[in-house]
Structure formats: structure tokens, C-alpha cells
Short mmCIF file of C-alpha atoms in Angstrom, two decimals:
data_model
loop_
_atom_site.label_atom_id
_atom_site.label_comp_id
_atom_site.label_asym_id
_atom_site.label_seq_id
_atom_site.Cartn_x
_atom_site.Cartn_y
_atom_site.Cartn_z
CA MET A 2 98.03 132.20 92.50
CA GLN A 3 98.63 132.21 88.69
CA GLN A 4 102.27 134.35 89.50
CA ILE A 5 103.25 131.77 92.27
CA THR A 6 103.39 128.45 90.39
CA SER A 7 103.46 127.26 86.87
CA ASN A 8 101.33 127.46 84.04
CA SER A 9 101.50 123.09 83.58
CA PHE A 10 101.25 122.73 87.64
CA ASN A 11 98.23 125.18 87.47
CA ASN A 12 96.66 123.01 84.19
CA ALA A 13 96.78 120.18 86.07
CA VAL A 14 95.31 121.57 89.50
CA GLU A 15 92.79 123.45 87.60
CA LYS A 16 91.99 119.50 85.88
CA LEU A 17 91.64 117.79 89.31
CA SER A 18 89.21 120.83 91.01
CA SER A 19 86.95 120.05 87.61
CA LEU A 20 85.89 116.80 89.55
CA PRO A 21 83.03 116.98 91.72
CA GLY A 22 83.89 116.77 95.40
CA ILE A 23 87.49 117.48 94.72
CA GLY A 24 88.00 121.62 95.99
CA ASN A 25 90.75 123.70 94.77
CA LYS A 26 92.83 122.95 98.04
CA THR A 27 92.34 118.96 97.30
CA ALA A 28 93.40 119.06 94.08
CA LEU A 29 96.93 121.33 95.62
CA ARG A 30 97.69 118.40 97.37
CA LEU A 31 96.99 116.01 94.87
CA VAL A 32 99.13 117.43 92.36
CA LEU A 33 101.41 117.80 94.57
CA GLN A 34 101.49 114.34 95.52
CA LEU A 35 101.71 113.04 92.24
CA LEU A 36 105.05 115.13 91.74
CA ASN A 37 106.68 112.94 94.80
CA LYS A 38 106.23 110.01 92.70
CA ASN A 39 108.99 109.78 89.95
CA LYS A 40 108.48 111.43 86.16
CA ASP A 41 107.12 108.30 84.75
CA ASP A 42 104.61 107.31 86.92
CA LEU A 43 103.42 111.32 86.48
CA HIS A 44 103.10 110.29 82.73
CA SER A 45 102.02 107.23 82.98
CA PHE A 46 98.81 108.59 85.01
CA GLY A 47 98.41 110.94 82.32
CA LYS A 48 98.78 108.10 79.59
CA ALA A 49 95.60 106.16 81.34
CA PHE A 50 93.69 108.69 80.85
CA ILE A 51 94.98 109.24 77.35
CA ASP A 52 94.39 105.65 76.30
CA LEU A 53 90.91 105.99 78.21
CA SER A 54 89.71 108.98 75.95
CA GLU A 55 90.81 106.83 72.72
CA GLN A 56 90.19 103.69 73.78
CA ILE A 57 86.80 103.33 75.25
CA GLU A 58 83.99 101.65 73.55
CA TYR A 59 80.74 100.77 75.07
CA CYS A 60 79.16 96.95 74.17
CA ASN A 61 76.72 97.10 71.10
CA ASN A 62 74.52 94.89 72.80
CA CYS A 63 73.91 96.91 76.56
CA TYR A 64 76.04 99.66 75.97
CA ASN A 65 78.14 98.77 79.39
CA ILE A 66 81.90 100.15 79.10
CA SER A 67 84.00 97.10 77.27
CA ASP A 68 87.17 96.81 74.94
CA THR A 69 85.66 95.20 72.49
CA ASP A 70 82.45 95.02 70.80
CA THR A 71 80.42 93.00 73.18
CA CYS A 72 81.32 93.60 76.68
CA SER A 73 82.87 89.93 78.42
CA ILE A 74 79.05 89.42 80.13
CA CYS A 75 77.08 89.79 77.26
CA ALA A 76 79.47 87.40 75.68
CA ASN A 77 79.49 85.04 78.67
CA PRO A 78 77.36 81.36 77.32
CA LYS A 79 76.81 80.91 80.87
CA ARG A 80 74.63 83.87 81.67
CA SER A 81 70.94 83.81 80.59
CA ASP A 82 69.29 85.98 77.63
CA GLU A 83 66.17 85.36 79.07
CA ILE A 84 66.13 88.21 81.67
CA ILE A 85 67.73 91.66 81.38
CA CYS A 86 68.69 93.87 84.10
CA VAL A 87 68.09 97.59 83.57
CA VAL A 88 70.16 99.66 85.44
CA GLU A 89 71.64 103.55 85.34
CA ASN A 90 75.32 102.80 84.97
CA ILE A 91 78.13 101.03 85.41
CA LEU A 92 77.98 101.55 89.37
CA ASP A 93 74.65 99.41 89.31
CA VAL A 94 76.40 96.66 87.26
CA ILE A 95 79.62 96.24 89.31
CA ALA A 96 77.54 96.39 92.53
CA ILE A 97 74.99 94.22 91.34
CA GLU A 98 77.42 91.42 90.12
CA ASN A 99 79.05 91.63 93.45
CA THR A 100 76.04 90.14 94.67
CA HIS A 101 76.23 87.14 93.10
CA GLN A 102 72.59 86.89 92.40
CA PHE A 103 71.64 87.66 88.62
CA ASN A 104 72.84 85.29 86.38
CA GLY A 105 71.76 87.24 82.83
CA LYS A 106 72.42 90.27 81.03
CA TYR A 107 72.07 94.29 81.85
CA HIS A 108 71.48 96.87 79.21
CA VAL A 109 73.18 100.20 80.76
CA LEU A 110 70.74 103.14 80.45
CA GLY A 111 73.76 105.57 80.99
CA GLY A 112 71.28 107.81 82.77
CA ILE A 113 68.01 108.24 84.14
CA ILE A 114 65.41 110.90 83.19
CA SER A 115 65.68 113.76 84.58
CA PRO A 116 64.09 117.20 83.13
CA MET A 117 66.00 119.45 85.97
CA GLU A 118 69.45 118.11 83.94
CA GLY A 119 67.93 118.41 80.46
CA ILE A 120 68.05 114.88 80.01
CA GLY A 121 65.42 113.20 78.51
CA PRO A 122 63.88 109.17 77.03
CA SER A 123 66.05 110.28 73.60
CA ASP A 124 69.54 111.23 75.68
CA ILE A 125 69.48 107.60 77.41
CA ASN A 126 69.97 103.99 75.74
CA ILE A 127 66.16 103.84 76.06
CA LYS A 128 65.27 103.22 72.46
CA GLU A 129 68.28 100.60 72.13
CA LEU A 130 66.65 98.82 75.15
CA ILE A 131 63.22 99.33 72.93
CA GLU A 132 64.50 97.47 70.32
CA ARG A 133 66.73 94.97 71.66
CA ILE A 134 63.47 93.37 73.76
CA GLU A 135 61.49 92.98 70.23
CA GLN A 136 64.53 91.62 68.72
CA GLN A 137 65.70 89.21 71.48
CA GLN A 138 62.28 88.36 73.20
CA PRO A 139 63.46 88.09 77.14
CA SER A 140 61.59 86.61 79.07
CA GLU A 141 61.62 89.22 82.16
CA LEU A 142 63.53 92.73 82.55
CA ILE A 143 64.26 93.56 85.89
CA MET A 144 64.01 97.68 86.22
CA ALA A 145 66.40 98.33 89.32
CA LEU A 146 66.71 102.18 89.56
CA SER A 147 67.12 104.75 92.07
CA THR A 148 63.82 104.71 94.08
CA THR A 149 63.72 108.60 93.67
CA MET A 150 61.56 110.65 91.30
CA GLU A 151 63.78 110.27 87.87
CA GLY A 152 64.23 106.70 88.88
CA ASP A 153 60.67 106.15 89.22
CA ALA A 154 59.85 108.71 86.41
CA THR A 155 62.25 106.35 83.99
CA ASN A 156 60.54 103.03 85.06
CA PHE A 157 57.41 104.40 84.09
CA TYR A 158 58.17 105.75 80.68
CA ILE A 159 59.66 102.32 80.23
CA TYR A 160 56.71 100.44 81.55
CA LYS A 161 54.43 102.11 78.85
CA LYS A 162 57.21 101.60 76.03
CA LEU A 163 56.56 97.98 76.32
CA ILE A 164 53.24 97.75 77.95
CA HIS A 165 51.83 95.88 74.76
CA THR A 166 54.49 93.29 74.93
CA ASP A 167 53.82 90.12 76.78
CA ILE A 168 57.59 90.41 78.52
CA ASN A 169 57.63 89.68 82.41
CA ILE A 170 58.59 93.50 83.95
CA THR A 171 59.12 93.55 87.96
CA THR A 172 61.42 95.88 89.80
CA ILE A 173 64.02 95.07 92.72
CA ALA A 174 62.42 94.47 95.92
CA ARG A 175 62.37 97.72 98.08
CA GLY A 176 61.98 97.06 101.97
CA ILE A 177 64.13 96.95 105.45
CA GLY A 178 67.82 96.29 104.71
CA ILE A 179 68.99 93.30 106.25
CA GLY A 180 71.00 94.64 109.40
CA ASP A 181 68.19 97.49 110.00
CA GLU A 182 66.11 97.85 112.82
CA ILE A 183 62.16 98.30 112.15
CA GLU A 184 61.72 101.27 114.55
CA TYR A 185 64.36 104.04 112.95
CA THR A 186 62.73 102.48 108.93
CA ASP A 187 61.00 105.51 107.24
CA GLU A 188 57.57 105.19 107.35
CA LEU A 189 57.55 104.93 103.27
CA THR A 190 59.96 101.85 102.81
CA LEU A 191 58.19 100.17 106.09
CA GLY A 192 54.84 100.59 104.08
CA ARG A 193 56.25 99.31 101.00
CA SER A 194 58.08 96.01 103.21
CA ILE A 195 54.22 95.12 104.37
CA VAL A 196 52.67 95.51 101.50
CA ASN A 197 55.04 93.64 99.46
CA ARG A 198 55.67 91.17 101.91
CA VAL A 199 57.57 87.55 101.31
CA PRO A 200 56.49 83.94 101.84
CA PHE A 201 58.80 82.93 104.93
CA LYS A 202 59.95 80.28 102.89
CA ASN A 203 61.33 82.55 99.77
CA THR A 204 64.31 84.16 102.20
CA LEU A 205 65.63 80.20 103.17
CA SER A 206 66.84 79.34 99.72
CA LEU A 207 69.10 82.80 100.00
CA LYS A 208 72.67 82.18 100.44
CA MET B 25 85.89 93.48 88.22
CA GLN B 26 88.35 92.83 85.55
CA GLN B 27 85.81 91.22 83.75
CA ILE B 28 83.17 93.48 83.79
CA THR B 29 84.50 96.61 82.54
CA SER B 30 87.54 97.62 80.49
CA ASN B 31 90.89 97.47 80.78
CA SER B 32 91.59 101.20 80.24
CA PHE B 33 88.86 102.09 81.92
CA ASN B 34 90.14 99.98 84.71
CA ASN B 35 93.60 101.38 84.47
CA ALA B 36 92.01 105.02 85.02
CA VAL B 37 90.29 104.10 87.87
CA GLU B 38 93.45 102.70 89.27
CA LYS B 39 95.52 105.65 88.81
CA LEU B 40 92.87 107.93 90.10
CA SER B 41 92.82 105.48 93.73
CA SER B 42 96.65 105.45 93.79
CA LEU B 43 95.89 109.45 95.38
CA PRO B 44 95.75 109.85 99.05
CA GLY B 45 92.37 110.07 100.26
CA ILE B 46 90.46 108.38 96.79
CA GLY B 47 89.23 105.30 97.39
CA ASN B 48 88.35 102.65 95.22
CA LYS B 49 84.73 103.93 94.61
CA THR B 50 85.44 107.07 94.71
CA ALA B 51 87.94 106.89 91.54
CA LEU B 52 84.81 104.62 89.82
CA ARG B 53 82.79 107.64 90.18
CA LEU B 54 85.19 109.89 89.11
CA VAL B 55 86.70 108.36 86.13
CA LEU B 56 82.24 107.35 85.16
CA GLN B 57 82.33 111.78 85.33
CA LEU B 58 85.15 111.87 83.47
CA LEU B 59 83.38 109.83 80.74
CA ASN B 60 80.01 111.54 80.61
CA LYS B 61 82.25 114.63 79.26
CA ASN B 62 83.15 114.64 75.72
CA LYS B 63 86.25 113.14 74.39
CA ASP B 64 88.76 115.84 73.92
CA ASP B 65 87.71 117.00 77.71
CA LEU B 66 88.89 113.70 78.63
CA HIS B 67 92.28 113.76 76.39
CA SER B 68 93.12 117.06 77.86
CA PHE B 69 92.64 115.84 81.44
CA GLY B 70 94.85 113.14 80.41
CA LYS B 71 97.09 115.90 78.57
CA ALA B 72 97.51 117.98 81.53
CA PHE B 73 98.89 115.34 83.91
CA ILE B 74 101.44 114.60 80.74
CA ASP B 75 102.54 118.24 80.42
CA LEU B 76 103.04 118.53 83.84
CA SER B 77 105.69 115.59 83.93
CA GLU B 78 107.78 117.02 80.85
CA GLN B 79 107.29 120.44 81.42
CA ILE B 80 108.16 121.06 85.49
CA GLU B 81 110.94 123.07 86.44
CA TYR B 82 111.61 123.79 90.00
CA CYS B 83 113.57 127.24 90.42
CA ASN B 84 116.97 127.82 90.38
CA ASN B 85 117.17 129.72 93.63
CA CYS B 86 114.29 128.67 95.74
CA TYR B 87 113.26 125.56 94.47
CA ASN B 88 109.60 126.61 93.96
CA ILE B 89 108.14 125.01 91.34
CA SER B 90 108.37 126.97 88.35
CA ASP B 91 107.97 127.38 84.23
CA THR B 92 111.00 129.07 84.03
CA ASP B 93 114.70 128.94 85.55
CA THR B 94 114.01 131.85 88.00
CA CYS B 95 110.75 131.53 89.58
CA SER B 96 108.29 134.51 89.90
CA ILE B 97 108.57 135.73 93.41
CA CYS B 98 112.53 135.24 92.87
CA ALA B 99 112.74 137.51 89.62
CA ASN B 100 110.25 140.16 91.14
CA PRO B 101 112.90 143.01 91.69
CA LYS B 102 110.25 144.27 94.47
CA ARG B 103 110.62 141.96 96.67
CA SER B 104 113.66 141.67 99.56
CA ASP B 105 116.64 139.60 99.03
CA GLU B 106 117.17 140.06 102.68
CA ILE B 107 114.69 137.67 103.95
CA ILE B 108 114.13 134.03 103.18
CA CYS B 109 111.32 132.57 104.31
CA VAL B 110 112.11 128.50 104.96
CA VAL B 111 108.72 125.94 103.96
CA GLU B 112 108.29 122.54 103.88
CA ASN B 113 106.00 122.86 100.39
CA ILE B 114 104.46 124.87 97.52
CA LEU B 115 100.99 125.18 99.47
CA ASP B 116 103.24 126.98 102.38
CA VAL B 117 104.31 129.53 99.98
CA ILE B 118 100.46 129.90 98.39
CA ALA B 119 99.20 130.20 102.32
CA ILE B 120 101.99 132.67 102.99
CA GLU B 121 101.44 134.74 99.53
CA ASN B 122 97.92 135.08 100.76
CA THR B 123 98.50 136.94 104.08
CA HIS B 124 100.01 139.72 102.13
CA GLN B 125 102.39 140.28 104.64
CA PHE B 126 105.44 138.82 103.60
CA ASN B 127 107.57 140.56 100.77
CA GLY B 128 110.82 138.36 100.95
CA LYS B 129 111.86 135.16 98.83
CA TYR B 130 110.80 131.81 99.92
CA HIS B 131 112.88 128.42 100.06
CA VAL B 132 111.23 125.17 99.24
CA LEU B 133 112.57 122.68 101.31
CA GLY B 134 110.81 120.23 99.70
CA GLY B 135 110.27 118.30 102.34
CA ILE B 136 111.24 118.16 106.05
CA ILE B 137 113.64 115.66 107.52
CA SER B 138 111.50 112.41 108.98
CA PRO B 139 113.70 109.64 110.15
CA MET B 140 110.29 107.26 110.16
CA GLU B 141 109.80 108.22 106.33
CA GLY B 142 113.78 107.41 105.78
CA ILE B 143 113.84 111.43 104.85
CA GLY B 144 117.07 112.58 106.07
CA PRO B 145 118.59 115.94 105.57
CA SER B 146 120.14 115.27 102.29
CA ASP B 147 117.39 114.36 100.87
CA ILE B 148 115.94 117.63 101.28
CA ASN B 149 116.71 121.37 100.07
CA ILE B 150 118.88 122.32 102.99
CA LYS B 151 122.98 122.13 101.52
CA GLU B 152 120.89 124.77 98.99
CA LEU B 153 119.85 126.35 101.66
CA ILE B 154 123.09 126.98 103.65
CA GLU B 155 124.97 127.85 100.32
CA ARG B 156 122.32 130.38 99.30
CA ILE B 157 122.65 131.93 102.60
CA GLU B 158 126.53 132.09 102.28
CA GLN B 159 126.92 133.22 99.04
CA GLN B 160 123.60 135.72 99.12
CA GLN B 161 123.90 137.31 102.66
CA PRO B 162 120.88 137.91 103.65
CA SER B 163 120.04 139.16 107.03
CA GLU B 164 117.41 137.16 108.42
CA LEU B 165 115.92 133.85 107.93
CA ILE B 166 111.87 132.60 109.16
CA MET B 167 111.41 129.35 109.81
CA ALA B 168 107.86 128.63 108.83
CA LEU B 169 107.51 124.86 109.33
CA SER B 170 104.94 123.03 111.06
CA THR B 171 104.79 122.55 114.71
CA THR B 172 105.95 118.73 114.90
CA MET B 173 108.53 116.63 115.47
CA GLU B 174 109.68 116.92 112.26
CA GLY B 175 108.94 119.95 111.71
CA ASP B 176 111.13 121.08 114.84
CA ALA B 177 113.76 118.29 113.99
CA THR B 178 114.15 120.51 110.71
CA ASN B 179 114.33 123.42 113.02
CA PHE B 180 117.06 122.64 114.84
CA TYR B 181 118.91 120.94 111.80
CA ILE B 182 119.03 124.08 110.06
CA TYR B 183 120.27 126.37 113.35
CA LYS B 184 122.68 124.34 114.42
CA LYS B 185 124.03 124.51 110.12
CA LEU B 186 124.17 128.05 110.66
CA ILE B 187 125.04 128.53 114.62
CA HIS B 188 128.35 129.79 113.14
CA THR B 189 127.34 132.63 110.40
CA ASP B 190 126.14 136.53 111.94
CA ILE B 191 122.57 135.77 109.97
CA ASN B 192 119.04 136.72 112.39
CA ILE B 193 117.11 132.99 112.16
CA THR B 194 113.48 133.64 113.39
CA THR B 195 110.31 131.46 113.75
CA ILE B 196 107.10 132.80 112.68
CA ALA B 197 105.11 132.97 116.06
CA ARG B 198 103.17 130.01 117.80
CA GLY B 199 100.14 131.14 119.98
CA ILE B 200 96.55 131.07 120.08
CA GLY B 201 94.59 131.56 116.58
CA ILE B 202 92.56 134.99 115.55
CA GLY B 203 89.05 134.37 116.60
CA ASP B 204 89.93 131.16 119.42
CA GLU B 205 88.84 131.57 122.82
CA ILE B 206 91.83 131.16 125.96
CA GLU B 207 89.72 128.39 127.45
CA TYR B 208 89.62 125.92 124.68
CA THR B 209 93.25 126.78 124.02
CA ASP B 210 95.46 123.96 124.73
CA GLU B 211 98.29 123.76 127.65
CA LEU B 212 101.06 124.04 124.97
CA THR B 213 99.88 126.91 122.69
CA LEU B 214 98.22 128.95 125.50
CA GLY B 215 101.66 128.75 127.25
CA ARG B 216 104.12 129.34 124.36
CA SER B 217 101.48 132.58 123.51
CA ILE B 218 102.30 133.57 127.39
CA VAL B 219 106.45 133.40 127.16
CA ASN B 220 106.53 135.00 123.89
CA ARG B 221 104.24 137.55 124.27
CA VAL B 222 104.25 141.01 122.10
CA PRO B 223 104.08 144.93 122.87
CA PHE B 224 100.06 145.55 122.69
CA LYS B 225 100.98 148.15 119.87
CA ASN B 226 102.47 145.91 117.83
CA THR B 227 99.15 143.95 117.00
CA LEU B 228 97.67 147.79 115.81
CA SER B 229 100.01 148.06 113.16
CA LEU B 230 98.48 145.05 111.58
CA LYS B 231 96.02 145.61 108.72
#
């Protein structure tokens, strides 16, 4: 291919195909689509990523992506400082915000402990979480990590680090998804949903 | 979402999700992946597209994407000037080059006639093709466009424009794909492959 097209074209294709889930053919097609736009659009496409690389900041408090030192969630006086929800990344923040069921603050770990990928406790914002809890003394910490081996390991690591404090550590409920049928639910999930059953009247208060 | 993350982040997500086949969720995930790289990588990702917008050139002869006025295929003295293969875009050039069965030159139309999308004959490089043929007097023109309504219309338009010349206009063979089973082939394709049958010995010369 090197000899068929131009270097700048090949370079753009290579950059796009370095993204997960985008193969060489898809990247080729996407770059062609970009070329079909006018030059200014293509320029501003590239500029968006240069701006991102230069302007990106992380909130000093929760490590969410932010334009300012303190993100809009941490700066919001209407949100409670009493509850901190621990999540892996910004996608989880967006997912939880979309439920409109949480009014506390977040703490974005920026990853989870994964020995397989060489990510240890010091590579993610756990130390910062511990310091934050000691400083701000919230009453509750909600662990909202994936129920994978790595998520469970991270949960347990943080739990051990905080066992001496009197913070109330909870985890988001695992159970049958709303709309799911019992007969198709896996045994682990169904078992957990029976063990962790909740008073029926609690479910009535939900919107 | 506007209030959750930063403007530069949202802007990058928006640019990526403007590409066909990339939705908002995928774009979010891809931008997060880019942020996980170091700043220089992210910067060079953006720069690739700015470079593309500034450096992209099209070959004066065949309208292929090129770094120079004449693309490497047109500049190659080992390739025949006698046969010109007409294709829709650079993806088709790459696909045909990969077969190693064609040693002529190309002419990239940059699209096909599509009234539905408002693309007329003057929006693609047809005038340039006619001029090129008058000037260079090749002996054969291979039409290699998709067998869609639009492809057929473009084929016919070009055929009509050249009917007064003595150039030999051919089209790539339509028929049953190699490895395909006859019983699953659609009637149109099977019918065409019977009408346009070829001497058996011709198939023996292929690598």
C-alpha cells in the first residue's frame, strides 16, 4: 500500500487503525470519508485531538476529566459531600449520572487493579482516595466497579485499606436486570439476588 | 453530558462520532483510549489529520491520492499506458492492486453518478477522463464500478461519451465468486455468468 497512496494518507489511516476495534479497512474508509469533507472540517477534526492533548485536565478532587481544576460535579454545592461513589472511569460516571439516582460525588480510579495488564494499586488513584476520605470524612463509600476478578480485587484492596476507619462501605446491588426473566438468569446472579433480597416497599419508592 | 466532562473532551468525542459507523458510545470509549496514551501520541494523532488536510494532493493524471503531482502508479514506466481502469475511489485501486492482475493505469472518478445524493456527471472526474483518453489515446478502457444502479448509470454515461471514439470499452467480469456454490448464487449473477461464459483454457492461465 505504501506505494499506492500518499504518506499523509497512510499516516492518518495508521493512526485511526491503532484504535481498538478499527481495522485497516475500516480506517481506510473513514479517512476517505474525512477527505470527502472540506479541508477546514478535516483540519478541525485533527485540531480537536491536539486541543484535547493540550487542554485536558483532571479534577483535583475526584480525577474526573475537566476543563478546570475542580470539575463541575465537585464544584456543585447541591451535591452531597457525604457519599463518594468509586468508579473505574468517566464512562461509568456518565452512566450513573444518566440514572439521576445519585447525588453525591465521584472518585474516578482511572483503571482497576489488573496484574495481567501490569496495573497495580499504585498505578490508579487509590492513594488519593484514601487521603481524600481521611481529609473529607464522608459517611459512605459506594463501590461501583465491574463484577470481574479485577473489579472484585480492587474492591477488596480498598476495603482492606479502610477497614480501620468508620466509613460505611457499600457496593451497588447485583441482581436480575429490570426486564430480565428469571429462568434465563445465571445461577450466580440469581443466587446473589436471593441472598441480598430487599424489602418490597423499598422498590416502590423508585421513580 | 455537557456538564460532566470537559469541552475539549466533548469536542473530540463529537468529531469522532461524526464518522459513519461510530456512535456516541464508541466515540467516548475511543477518546478514553486515546487519553490513556501519552500526550505526545494524542498530539500526533491529531497532527496526522491536520497534515492530511494540508498535504493531500491528487495525481494530475489519474486523480489518485498522492504526495506528488503525479502518483507513483502513473509515474511507473513499467506500467502500460494502453489500458486505463476506471474506478470509483482509492479503495478500489488498492483492491485491484492487491490482485496483481492489472498492469495498466487507473482513473479515479472520486464517486459515481447518484441523483439521489445529488452527484451529477460534472461532480466527478468524467470530463477529465474523456480529455485524458482524447490526449493519450489508450487502446482499452476497463470499467470497474460496482454493479449498482449508480454504477451502471455511470458506466453507461461514460460509454455514450466515448461511443464515437475507437477505444475498446470493457467491464470487469461478473459471475460466481471463486469458492461459491452454484445452488446459492442469485439468478441474475448465475444468468450473467452463463451468457458471458469464457473458453475453459482461459481460466488455466491464471496464477
